[in-house]
């Protein structure tokens, strides 16, 4: 199994523990999911997953999730950077609060965001005159998805920025690189793998999210109906097979996305290695 | 390692603490969302009565959630002795999908196995500025209607079917006219929340919409809890009779040996004491004597049932709410 | 990441200019400002709104909401579920990270993708899969019922669903760290005769401790706050199988908004509590070295 012998111990032990967990908690349940979806005849399966309403839901789910992941990618990087590098009053508190989107039940997040961004809410009230409707539109869905994915990018980047220190930047600067050049050639390549990890996690979390979105989405069929809601409506008709069929499509698409980003990440690691060495 | 062993000991202690002592009989009543206060009182009153009659002490545990979701949980193994759900369709799933109760369950208890009823009313803003009096008004341009999504909310299916049934019963009413009205009503819906409470919140807290379609008991509760001075209830002259159904789950009670207590529990709902509690929590009682006493709370209106207007839930569900049904077609055409 | 190591190797021996890694003051202010505005709109204001609603009827109402028996039972269950699932996720995370970062074997990338998979599964489905396995009509349902074992609609099911949704956290946090550390120190320790356990406690663990802490805290926050998956397998029995997030939903559905938000704010406090624990722990570890 091992491609190369290692002096490091624990291969069998860690392999055993990992496979036991993955087997029991991931493979077995997902096999049950696939088995249920397979109880549909191929034609029925196809009809379920290619229904115009389902297609609209996939488009919305992937679109809003990508937008939220991108937003988190930009601002998560900024927040992580500021939290590690810039001193400002109340920084410890801010740092502590970043994890809270995980701890708040998603429904609470959804209700609160709808209250705030609704037409008469604290924030929505000021956006409405600008012609910006947030609640019950795609924009609102993106806001909710950004909220629930916020900790991922920040928290995956933070340890890496801490670890990185300022040595490499100072080195680059002493070799005559400008600040922008240093950021572009030294800092960003170093952060890229972790940044991609964070964005991937935020993206996959957004794709599956249900609890917070249903409150702010408005749930209009063909317009603001996300894929997980479609799964719920199938379950409500006791159509377990149809629900698992949609779930399987979403899962497969996310898996492809995860693999694509994984490849990008492997490439970025190789590239930054090559660049640093040259 | 001492820290570690203390940790283990703490974990063991944590697990060993059982939450409650075992009572002699324990029943689980799986119900839907806004019945908690009702059943809190029913459970206590029933326990008193049961102890007096049999000397046995009984504990009734409660589970609340969306009606369809609760039915699925029971089908998947939640050991409910009795179910008290929002619509017969969900109780019937226990037979259809789960095989837990026999086909004729609805005839086992009086009044279609629905010990109390409710109806669909309009909650409007104080003074009823849009002058909404009847179902026809909901389809007018410029009226914003708030109702949850019938695909995910059992309560919303009553709203939809009430409008449909009303249109059928108008002079010259037909399926086509009914579809036209319901289509126009849903054109007026800006937000389809996934559940009844979401819709109430949209209407009450966010101030969206001119009228909220709701069960009478929920409207009364919402007015009491959220603002007696801000809303009023309009009872349409003709509306649907909402019959939340109850049933003993045969397979569970026979295995657990709790049939006697479970049946007595449901019978208690039909007793004058049970009926009075239902009325107290805004459900319309079936018992004529109890109903006479609280006539002021429940103004008279004419109602029709699902069976009368649609030939039962199974047909209504298949025609209107299943994938490809009228509701889906309304939205497919509205694009 | 290996990129960091590479960057370090490229570092020259001459001492660098002291301020070369710093941005000018206006740039720093602008960055900080932009970060805070983003956090404000997406994080602070929503949190503030939760607390405002929670305290809208005064401190006494807050205390009443979080101390009613059902809230206490839900708190207890939430803590119990977290106490059971977080250590398991941690064991898995450390083992999986060690495996992935330290050994090169066939199927490594596939395993990595499998570790991530639970994140891509909708919480609703995460609950449903366990129903499909252990439900009455599920694969193992009949066998379990015969022996009177309850998995779903009981604590084991809630723990399983929680494990599923939190599984990747620790592993995901540790893999990049272990990879960036490289294996030199550990190999040196082994060559010098350290046992596997000694090497792990003395070399590996100190190097990854912050990442491990982050991972555990994130997993813990998510374990306590998970709603969707747990909601499917809980059965919602009052006082028995309702966790705090489920209790919040029930309160909301009973029009008791203030109480719902009070309990939600309690969850926020629990999360802040774990963060304070983290800060204290960091200081202690930092101080002892």
PDB file of C-alpha atoms in Angstrom, chain A:
ATOM      1  CA  UNK A   1       0.000   0.000   0.000  1.00  0.00           C
ATOM      2  CA  UNK A   2       2.701   2.470   0.980  1.00  0.00           C
ATOM      3  CA  UNK A   3       4.530   3.819  -2.011  1.00  0.00           C
ATOM      4  CA  UNK A   4       7.648   4.646  -0.040  1.00  0.00           C
ATOM      5  CA  UNK A   5       8.930   3.277   3.281  1.00  0.00           C
ATOM      6  CA  UNK A   6       9.020   5.843   6.043  1.00  0.00           C
ATOM      7  CA  UNK A   7      10.829   5.985   9.371  1.00  0.00           C
ATOM      8  CA  UNK A   8       7.750   7.661  10.800  1.00  0.00           C
ATOM      9  CA  UNK A   9       5.471   5.397  12.816  1.00  0.00           C
ATOM     10  CA  UNK A  10       1.716   5.040  12.915  1.00  0.00           C
ATOM     11  CA  UNK A  11       0.821   4.267   9.331  1.00  0.00           C
ATOM     12  CA  UNK A  12      -1.313   1.237  10.132  1.00  0.00           C
ATOM     13  CA  UNK A  13      -2.854   2.868  13.179  1.00  0.00           C
ATOM     14  CA  UNK A  14      -3.813   6.110  11.434  1.00  0.00           C
ATOM     15  CA  UNK A  15      -4.957   4.230   8.356  1.00  0.00           C
ATOM     16  CA  UNK A  16      -7.131   1.996  10.543  1.00  0.00           C
ATOM     17  CA  UNK A  17      -8.699   4.862  12.478  1.00  0.00           C
ATOM     18  CA  UNK A  18      -9.264   6.970   9.369  1.00  0.00           C
ATOM     19  CA  UNK A  19     -10.802   4.184   7.320  1.00  0.00           C
ATOM     20  CA  UNK A  20     -13.050   3.127  10.178  1.00  0.00           C
ATOM     21  CA  UNK A  21     -14.452   6.653  10.551  1.00  0.00           C
ATOM     22  CA  UNK A  22     -14.737   7.289   6.823  1.00  0.00           C
ATOM     23  CA  UNK A  23     -16.280   3.887   6.204  1.00  0.00           C
ATOM     24  CA  UNK A  24     -18.881   4.081   8.947  1.00  0.00           C
ATOM     25  CA  UNK A  25     -19.683   7.781   8.820  1.00  0.00           C
ATOM     26  CA  UNK A  26     -19.275   8.698   5.164  1.00  0.00           C
ATOM     27  CA  UNK A  27     -19.261   5.705   2.836  1.00  0.00           C
ATOM     28  CA  UNK A  28     -21.971   3.645   4.484  1.00  0.00           C
ATOM     29  CA  UNK A  29     -24.504   6.487   4.779  1.00  0.00           C
ATOM     30  CA  UNK A  30     -23.826   7.736   1.273  1.00  0.00           C
ATOM     31  CA  UNK A  31     -24.171   4.197  -0.078  1.00  0.00           C
ATOM     32  CA  UNK A  32     -27.603   4.103   1.539  1.00  0.00           C
ATOM     33  CA  UNK A  33     -28.397   7.402  -0.182  1.00  0.00           C
ATOM     34  CA  UNK A  34     -27.306   6.090  -3.561  1.00  0.00           C
ATOM     35  CA  UNK A  35     -29.258   2.871  -3.021  1.00  0.00           C
ATOM     36  CA  UNK A  36     -32.418   4.825  -2.306  1.00  0.00           C
ATOM     37  CA  UNK A  37     -32.016   6.978  -5.404  1.00  0.00           C
ATOM     38  CA  UNK A  38     -31.326   3.837  -7.432  1.00  0.00           C
ATOM     39  CA  UNK A  39     -34.774   2.554  -6.520  1.00  0.00           C
ATOM     40  CA  UNK A  40     -36.061   4.980  -9.161  1.00  0.00           C
ATOM     41  CA  UNK A  41     -36.147   3.749 -12.742  1.00  0.00           C
ATOM     42  CA  UNK A  42     -33.586   5.593 -14.899  1.00  0.00           C
ATOM     43  CA  UNK A  43     -36.304   7.448 -16.800  1.00  0.00           C
ATOM     44  CA  UNK A  44     -37.993   8.581 -13.593  1.00  0.00           C
ATOM     45  CA  UNK A  45     -34.619   9.570 -12.142  1.00  0.00           C
ATOM     46  CA  UNK A  46     -33.846  11.660 -15.186  1.00  0.00           C
ATOM     47  CA  UNK A  47     -37.290  13.270 -15.175  1.00  0.00           C
ATOM     48  CA  UNK A  48     -36.854  14.213 -11.511  1.00  0.00           C
ATOM     49  CA  UNK A  49     -33.408  15.713 -11.786  1.00  0.00           C
ATOM     50  CA  UNK A  50     -33.885  17.500 -15.106  1.00  0.00           C
ATOM     51  CA  UNK A  51     -37.238  19.104 -14.306  1.00  0.00           C
ATOM     52  CA  UNK A  52     -37.122  22.834 -15.245  1.00  0.00           C
ATOM     53  CA  UNK A  53     -37.790  23.716 -11.627  1.00  0.00           C
ATOM     54  CA  UNK A  54     -34.878  21.566 -10.493  1.00  0.00           C
ATOM     55  CA  UNK A  55     -32.632  23.157 -13.129  1.00  0.00           C
ATOM     56  CA  UNK A  56     -33.602  26.623 -11.935  1.00  0.00           C
ATOM     57  CA  UNK A  57     -32.859  25.544  -8.369  1.00  0.00           C
ATOM     58  CA  UNK A  58     -29.394  24.203  -9.268  1.00  0.00           C
ATOM     59  CA  UNK A  59     -28.597  27.422 -11.109  1.00  0.00           C
ATOM     60  CA  UNK A  60     -29.656  29.513  -8.156  1.00  0.00           C
ATOM     61  CA  UNK A  61     -27.879  27.332  -5.593  1.00  0.00           C
ATOM     62  CA  UNK A  62     -24.602  27.260  -7.484  1.00  0.00           C
ATOM     63  CA  UNK A  63     -24.794  30.919  -8.494  1.00  0.00           C
ATOM     64  CA  UNK A  64     -25.531  32.258  -5.033  1.00  0.00           C
ATOM     65  CA  UNK A  65     -23.015  29.882  -3.421  1.00  0.00           C
ATOM     66  CA  UNK A  66     -20.267  30.929  -5.815  1.00  0.00           C
ATOM     67  CA  UNK A  67     -21.061  34.594  -5.225  1.00  0.00           C
ATOM     68  CA  UNK A  68     -21.012  34.090  -1.455  1.00  0.00           C
ATOM     69  CA  UNK A  69     -17.763  32.108  -1.625  1.00  0.00           C
ATOM     70  CA  UNK A  70     -16.182  34.844  -3.760  1.00  0.00           C
ATOM     71  CA  UNK A  71     -17.316  37.529  -1.319  1.00  0.00           C
ATOM     72  CA  UNK A  72     -15.896  35.506   1.547  1.00  0.00           C
ATOM     73  CA  UNK A  73     -12.739  34.900  -0.457  1.00  0.00           C
ATOM     74  CA  UNK A  74     -12.042  38.616  -0.861  1.00  0.00           C
ATOM     75  CA  UNK A  75     -13.180  39.849   2.509  1.00  0.00           C
ATOM     76  CA  UNK A  76     -12.122  36.754   4.426  1.00  0.00           C
ATOM     77  CA  UNK A  77      -8.568  37.319   3.228  1.00  0.00           C
ATOM     78  CA  UNK A  78      -8.804  40.952   4.251  1.00  0.00           C
ATOM     79  CA  UNK A  79     -10.196  40.115   7.681  1.00  0.00           C
ATOM     80  CA  UNK A  80      -7.620  37.395   8.344  1.00  0.00           C
ATOM     81  CA  UNK A  81      -4.824  39.746   7.290  1.00  0.00           C
ATOM     82  CA  UNK A  82      -6.070  42.590   9.451  1.00  0.00           C
ATOM     83  CA  UNK A  83      -6.618  40.297  12.429  1.00  0.00           C
ATOM     84  CA  UNK A  84      -3.058  38.995  12.284  1.00  0.00           C
ATOM     85  CA  UNK A  85      -1.154  42.062  11.140  1.00  0.00           C
ATOM     86  CA  UNK A  86      -2.966  45.235  12.141  1.00  0.00           C
ATOM     87  CA  UNK A  87      -3.303  46.299  15.741  1.00  0.00           C
ATOM     88  CA  UNK A  88      -6.592  48.034  16.533  1.00  0.00           C
ATOM     89  CA  UNK A  89      -8.663  48.490  19.657  1.00  0.00           C
ATOM     90  CA  UNK A  90     -11.043  45.623  20.382  1.00  0.00           C
ATOM     91  CA  UNK A  91      -9.146  43.237  18.140  1.00  0.00           C
ATOM     92  CA  UNK A  92      -9.338  40.280  20.544  1.00  0.00           C
ATOM     93  CA  UNK A  93     -13.099  40.643  20.751  1.00  0.00           C
ATOM     94  CA  UNK A  94     -13.470  40.860  16.986  1.00  0.00           C
ATOM     95  CA  UNK A  95     -11.258  37.812  16.642  1.00  0.00           C
ATOM     96  CA  UNK A  96     -13.436  35.926  19.102  1.00  0.00           C
ATOM     97  CA  UNK A  97     -16.665  36.770  17.296  1.00  0.00           C
ATOM     98  CA  UNK A  98     -15.594  35.416  13.920  1.00  0.00           C
ATOM     99  CA  UNK A  99     -16.605  31.850  14.837  1.00  0.00           C
ATOM    100  CA  UNK A 100     -20.108  32.729  15.905  1.00  0.00           C
ATOM    101  CA  UNK A 101     -21.835  32.012  12.577  1.00  0.00           C
ATOM    102  CA  UNK A 102     -21.093  28.349  13.308  1.00  0.00           C
ATOM    103  CA  UNK A 103     -22.504  28.433  16.789  1.00  0.00           C
ATOM    104  CA  UNK A 104     -25.721  30.256  16.054  1.00  0.00           C
ATOM    105  CA  UNK A 105     -28.386  27.869  14.822  1.00  0.00           C
ATOM    106  CA  UNK A 106     -28.867  28.530  11.127  1.00  0.00           C
ATOM    107  CA  UNK A 107     -32.536  29.374  11.610  1.00  0.00           C
ATOM    108  CA  UNK A 108     -31.633  32.168  14.032  1.00  0.00           C
ATOM    109  CA  UNK A 109     -29.176  33.518  11.486  1.00  0.00           C
ATOM    110  CA  UNK A 110     -31.863  33.405   8.823  1.00  0.00           C
ATOM    111  CA  UNK A 111     -34.503  35.133  10.931  1.00  0.00           C
ATOM    112  CA  UNK A 112     -32.074  37.804  12.087  1.00  0.00           C
ATOM    113  CA  UNK A 113     -30.723  38.540   8.641  1.00  0.00           C
ATOM    114  CA  UNK A 114     -34.245  38.778   7.258  1.00  0.00           C
ATOM    115  CA  UNK A 115     -35.169  41.182  10.047  1.00  0.00           C
ATOM    116  CA  UNK A 116     -32.144  43.335   9.288  1.00  0.00           C
ATOM    117  CA  UNK A 117     -32.251  43.243   5.507  1.00  0.00           C
ATOM    118  CA  UNK A 118     -36.042  43.243   5.141  1.00  0.00           C
ATOM    119  CA  UNK A 119     -37.702  46.353   3.687  1.00  0.00           C
ATOM    120  CA  UNK A 120     -38.263  47.827   7.169  1.00  0.00           C
ATOM    121  CA  UNK A 121     -35.100  46.434   8.792  1.00  0.00           C
ATOM    122  CA  UNK A 122     -32.141  48.315  10.229  1.00  0.00           C
ATOM    123  CA  UNK A 123     -30.080  47.817   7.082  1.00  0.00           C
ATOM    124  CA  UNK A 124     -32.753  47.115   4.471  1.00  0.00           C
ATOM    125  CA  UNK A 125     -34.479  50.415   5.230  1.00  0.00           C
ATOM    126  CA  UNK A 126     -31.429  52.291   3.930  1.00  0.00           C
ATOM    127  CA  UNK A 127     -30.927  50.064   0.909  1.00  0.00           C
ATOM    128  CA  UNK A 128     -34.531  50.210  -0.293  1.00  0.00           C
ATOM    129  CA  UNK A 129     -34.373  53.866  -1.440  1.00  0.00           C
ATOM    130  CA  UNK A 130     -31.254  52.982  -3.422  1.00  0.00           C
ATOM    131  CA  UNK A 131     -33.338  50.463  -5.332  1.00  0.00           C
ATOM    132  CA  UNK A 132     -31.529  47.596  -3.618  1.00  0.00           C
ATOM    133  CA  UNK A 133     -33.849  44.838  -2.482  1.00  0.00           C
ATOM    134  CA  UNK A 134     -32.043  42.252  -0.414  1.00  0.00           C
ATOM    135  CA  UNK A 135     -34.579  40.155   1.452  1.00  0.00           C
ATOM    136  CA  UNK A 136     -36.536  37.683  -0.711  1.00  0.00           C
ATOM    137  CA  UNK A 137     -34.156  38.016  -3.678  1.00  0.00           C
ATOM    138  CA  UNK A 138     -31.013  36.234  -4.865  1.00  0.00           C
ATOM    139  CA  UNK A 139     -29.082  38.970  -3.083  1.00  0.00           C
ATOM    140  CA  UNK A 140     -30.617  37.954   0.230  1.00  0.00           C
ATOM    141  CA  UNK A 141     -29.695  34.328  -0.351  1.00  0.00           C
ATOM    142  CA  UNK A 142     -26.121  35.415  -1.028  1.00  0.00           C
ATOM    143  CA  UNK A 143     -26.070  37.463   2.185  1.00  0.00           C
ATOM    144  CA  UNK A 144     -27.206  34.439   4.234  1.00  0.00           C
ATOM    145  CA  UNK A 145     -24.694  32.147   2.547  1.00  0.00           C
ATOM    146  CA  UNK A 146     -21.908  34.670   3.131  1.00  0.00           C
ATOM    147  CA  UNK A 147     -22.787  34.803   6.819  1.00  0.00           C
ATOM    148  CA  UNK A 148     -22.738  31.048   7.381  1.00  0.00           C
ATOM    149  CA  UNK A 149     -19.488  30.563   5.451  1.00  0.00           C
ATOM    150  CA  UNK A 150     -17.659  33.527   6.929  1.00  0.00           C
ATOM    151  CA  UNK A 151     -15.456  31.682   9.438  1.00  0.00           C
ATOM    152  CA  UNK A 152     -14.004  29.265   6.892  1.00  0.00           C
ATOM    153  CA  UNK A 153     -11.738  31.569   4.885  1.00  0.00           C
ATOM    154  CA  UNK A 154     -10.717  33.634   7.895  1.00  0.00           C
ATOM    155  CA  UNK A 155      -9.885  30.616  10.015  1.00  0.00           C
ATOM    156  CA  UNK A 156      -7.976  28.671   7.379  1.00  0.00           C
ATOM    157  CA  UNK A 157      -5.863  31.722   6.480  1.00  0.00           C
ATOM    158  CA  UNK A 158      -5.186  32.958   9.987  1.00  0.00           C
ATOM    159  CA  UNK A 159      -2.778  30.202  11.106  1.00  0.00           C
ATOM    160  CA  UNK A 160      -0.919  30.399   7.796  1.00  0.00           C
ATOM    161  CA  UNK A 161      -0.476  34.173   7.998  1.00  0.00           C
ATOM    162  CA  UNK A 162       0.678  33.782  11.598  1.00  0.00           C
ATOM    163  CA  UNK A 163       3.068  31.025  10.612  1.00  0.00           C
ATOM    164  CA  UNK A 164       4.387  32.975   7.634  1.00  0.00           C
ATOM    165  CA  UNK A 165       5.711  35.814   9.753  1.00  0.00           C
ATOM    166  CA  UNK A 166       7.208  38.804   8.030  1.00  0.00           C
ATOM    167  CA  UNK A 167      10.581  37.292   7.187  1.00  0.00           C
ATOM    168  CA  UNK A 168       9.873  36.434   3.593  1.00  0.00           C
ATOM    169  CA  UNK A 169       8.385  39.845   2.867  1.00  0.00           C
ATOM    170  CA  UNK A 170      11.317  41.596   4.459  1.00  0.00           C
ATOM    171  CA  UNK A 171      13.645  39.407   2.458  1.00  0.00           C
ATOM    172  CA  UNK A 172      11.872  40.253  -0.752  1.00  0.00           C
ATOM    173  CA  UNK A 173      11.925  43.938   0.121  1.00  0.00           C
ATOM    174  CA  UNK A 174      15.629  43.816   0.925  1.00  0.00           C
ATOM    175  CA  UNK A 175      16.194  42.280  -2.483  1.00  0.00           C
ATOM    176  CA  UNK A 176      14.622  45.365  -3.983  1.00  0.00           C
ATOM    177  CA  UNK A 177      11.022  44.256  -4.534  1.00  0.00           C
ATOM    178  CA  UNK A 178       8.321  46.891  -4.186  1.00  0.00           C
ATOM    179  CA  UNK A 179       5.476  46.411  -1.743  1.00  0.00           C
ATOM    180  CA  UNK A 180       2.968  45.467  -4.436  1.00  0.00           C
ATOM    181  CA  UNK A 181       5.464  43.115  -6.006  1.00  0.00           C
ATOM    182  CA  UNK A 182       6.185  41.507  -2.655  1.00  0.00           C
ATOM    183  CA  UNK A 183       2.498  40.950  -1.996  1.00  0.00           C
ATOM    184  CA  UNK A 184       1.906  39.583  -5.454  1.00  0.00           C
ATOM    185  CA  UNK A 185       4.996  37.374  -5.776  1.00  0.00           C
ATOM    186  CA  UNK A 186       5.655  36.291  -2.200  1.00  0.00           C
ATOM    187  CA  UNK A 187       2.600  36.700   0.020  1.00  0.00           C
ATOM    188  CA  UNK A 188      -0.242  35.678  -2.250  1.00  0.00           C
ATOM    189  CA  UNK A 189       1.418  32.499  -3.582  1.00  0.00           C
ATOM    190  CA  UNK A 190       2.115  31.447   0.003  1.00  0.00           C
ATOM    191  CA  UNK A 191      -1.471  32.014   1.009  1.00  0.00           C
ATOM    192  CA  UNK A 192      -3.059  30.625  -2.125  1.00  0.00           C
ATOM    193  CA  UNK A 193      -3.376  26.950  -1.094  1.00  0.00           C
ATOM    194  CA  UNK A 194      -4.961  27.788   2.267  1.00  0.00           C
ATOM    195  CA  UNK A 195      -7.128  30.466   0.660  1.00  0.00           C
ATOM    196  CA  UNK A 196      -8.410  27.930  -1.860  1.00  0.00           C
ATOM    197  CA  UNK A 197      -9.130  25.513   0.959  1.00  0.00           C
ATOM    198  CA  UNK A 198     -11.133  28.155   2.792  1.00  0.00           C
ATOM    199  CA  UNK A 199     -13.073  29.188  -0.293  1.00  0.00           C
ATOM    200  CA  UNK A 200     -13.812  25.540  -1.107  1.00  0.00           C
ATOM    201  CA  UNK A 201     -15.143  24.902   2.376  1.00  0.00           C
ATOM    202  CA  UNK A 202     -17.287  28.034   2.290  1.00  0.00           C
ATOM    203  CA  UNK A 203     -18.575  27.046  -1.117  1.00  0.00           C
ATOM    204  CA  UNK A 204     -19.504  23.500  -0.192  1.00  0.00           C
ATOM    205  CA  UNK A 205     -21.158  24.629   3.007  1.00  0.00           C
ATOM    206  CA  UNK A 206     -23.175  27.185   1.036  1.00  0.00           C
ATOM    207  CA  UNK A 207     -24.337  24.619  -1.493  1.00  0.00           C
ATOM    208  CA  UNK A 208     -26.002  22.473   1.134  1.00  0.00           C
ATOM    209  CA  UNK A 209     -27.330  25.225   3.401  1.00  0.00           C
ATOM    210  CA  UNK A 210     -31.040  25.184   4.131  1.00  0.00           C
ATOM    211  CA  UNK A 211     -31.971  26.535   7.559  1.00  0.00           C
ATOM    212  CA  UNK A 212     -30.868  30.147   7.178  1.00  0.00           C
ATOM    213  CA  UNK A 213     -31.779  30.541   3.518  1.00  0.00           C
ATOM    214  CA  UNK A 214     -35.449  29.564   3.668  1.00  0.00           C
ATOM    215  CA  UNK A 215     -36.232  32.605   5.787  1.00  0.00           C
ATOM    216  CA  UNK A 216     -34.604  35.190   3.568  1.00  0.00           C
ATOM    217  CA  UNK A 217     -35.165  33.563   0.171  1.00  0.00           C
ATOM    218  CA  UNK A 218     -38.888  34.078  -0.303  1.00  0.00           C
ATOM    219  CA  UNK A 219     -38.948  30.572  -1.837  1.00  0.00           C
ATOM    220  CA  UNK A 220     -40.702  31.523  -5.071  1.00  0.00           C
ATOM    221  CA  UNK A 221     -40.621  28.541  -7.462  1.00  0.00           C
ATOM    222  CA  UNK A 222     -38.314  29.113 -10.457  1.00  0.00           C
ATOM    223  CA  UNK A 223     -37.035  32.351  -8.915  1.00  0.00           C
ATOM    224  CA  UNK A 224     -35.745  32.046  -5.379  1.00  0.00           C
ATOM    225  CA  UNK A 225     -36.118  28.357  -4.667  1.00  0.00           C
ATOM    226  CA  UNK A 226     -32.821  26.708  -3.688  1.00  0.00           C
ATOM    227  CA  UNK A 227     -32.022  23.044  -4.331  1.00  0.00           C
ATOM    228  CA  UNK A 228     -32.130  21.952  -0.665  1.00  0.00           C
ATOM    229  CA  UNK A 229     -35.670  23.385  -0.445  1.00  0.00           C
ATOM    230  CA  UNK A 230     -36.640  21.271  -3.425  1.00  0.00           C
ATOM    231  CA  UNK A 231     -35.368  18.251  -1.508  1.00  0.00           C
ATOM    232  CA  UNK A 232     -37.609  19.238   1.397  1.00  0.00           C
ATOM    233  CA  UNK A 233     -40.669  19.565  -0.820  1.00  0.00           C
ATOM    234  CA  UNK A 234     -40.043  16.056  -2.153  1.00  0.00           C
ATOM    235  CA  UNK A 235     -39.790  14.699   1.373  1.00  0.00           C
ATOM    236  CA  UNK A 236     -43.026  16.466   2.239  1.00  0.00           C
ATOM    237  CA  UNK A 237     -44.686  14.325  -0.451  1.00  0.00           C
ATOM    238  CA  UNK A 238     -43.091  11.211   1.088  1.00  0.00           C
ATOM    239  CA  UNK A 239     -41.054  10.970  -2.112  1.00  0.00           C
ATOM    240  CA  UNK A 240     -37.809   9.749  -0.533  1.00  0.00           C
ATOM    241  CA  UNK A 241     -36.418   8.449  -3.816  1.00  0.00           C
ATOM    242  CA  UNK A 242     -36.983  11.789  -5.590  1.00  0.00           C
ATOM    243  CA  UNK A 243     -35.405  13.667  -2.683  1.00  0.00           C
ATOM    244  CA  UNK A 244     -32.316  11.472  -2.723  1.00  0.00           C
ATOM    245  CA  UNK A 245     -32.083  11.818  -6.517  1.00  0.00           C
ATOM    246  CA  UNK A 246     -31.808  15.622  -6.272  1.00  0.00           C
ATOM    247  CA  UNK A 247     -29.410  15.228  -3.344  1.00  0.00           C
ATOM    248  CA  UNK A 248     -27.247  12.883  -5.366  1.00  0.00           C
ATOM    249  CA  UNK A 249     -27.026  15.335  -8.265  1.00  0.00           C
ATOM    250  CA  UNK A 250     -26.039  18.148  -5.917  1.00  0.00           C
ATOM    251  CA  UNK A 251     -23.509  15.899  -4.221  1.00  0.00           C
ATOM    252  CA  UNK A 252     -21.983  14.798  -7.495  1.00  0.00           C
ATOM    253  CA  UNK A 253     -21.719  18.370  -8.766  1.00  0.00           C
ATOM    254  CA  UNK A 254     -20.139  19.525  -5.510  1.00  0.00           C
ATOM    255  CA  UNK A 255     -17.707  16.633  -5.652  1.00  0.00           C
ATOM    256  CA  UNK A 256     -16.621  17.667  -9.146  1.00  0.00           C
ATOM    257  CA  UNK A 257     -16.200  21.213  -7.911  1.00  0.00           C
ATOM    258  CA  UNK A 258     -14.165  20.019  -4.923  1.00  0.00           C
ATOM    259  CA  UNK A 259     -11.919  17.922  -7.164  1.00  0.00           C
ATOM    260  CA  UNK A 260     -11.424  20.814  -9.589  1.00  0.00           C
ATOM    261  CA  UNK A 261     -10.424  23.137  -6.779  1.00  0.00           C
ATOM    262  CA  UNK A 262      -8.193  20.411  -5.334  1.00  0.00           C
ATOM    263  CA  UNK A 263      -6.354  20.176  -8.654  1.00  0.00           C
ATOM    264  CA  UNK A 264      -6.027  23.949  -8.788  1.00  0.00           C
ATOM    265  CA  UNK A 265      -4.606  23.834  -5.286  1.00  0.00           C
ATOM    266  CA  UNK A 266      -2.058  21.147  -6.114  1.00  0.00           C
ATOM    267  CA  UNK A 267      -1.042  23.229  -9.102  1.00  0.00           C
ATOM    268  CA  UNK A 268      -0.708  26.379  -7.031  1.00  0.00           C
ATOM    269  CA  UNK A 269       1.498  24.593  -4.497  1.00  0.00           C
ATOM    270  CA  UNK A 270       3.756  23.324  -7.261  1.00  0.00           C
ATOM    271  CA  UNK A 271       3.859  26.731  -8.882  1.00  0.00           C
ATOM    272  CA  UNK A 272       4.757  28.634  -5.735  1.00  0.00           C
ATOM    273  CA  UNK A 273       7.411  25.997  -4.983  1.00  0.00           C
ATOM    274  CA  UNK A 274       8.870  26.453  -8.403  1.00  0.00           C
ATOM    275  CA  UNK A 275       8.790  30.199  -8.179  1.00  0.00           C
ATOM    276  CA  UNK A 276      10.383  30.330  -4.770  1.00  0.00           C
ATOM    277  CA  UNK A 277      13.152  28.027  -5.929  1.00  0.00           C
ATOM    278  CA  UNK A 278      13.969  29.937  -9.083  1.00  0.00           C
TER     279      UNK A 278
END
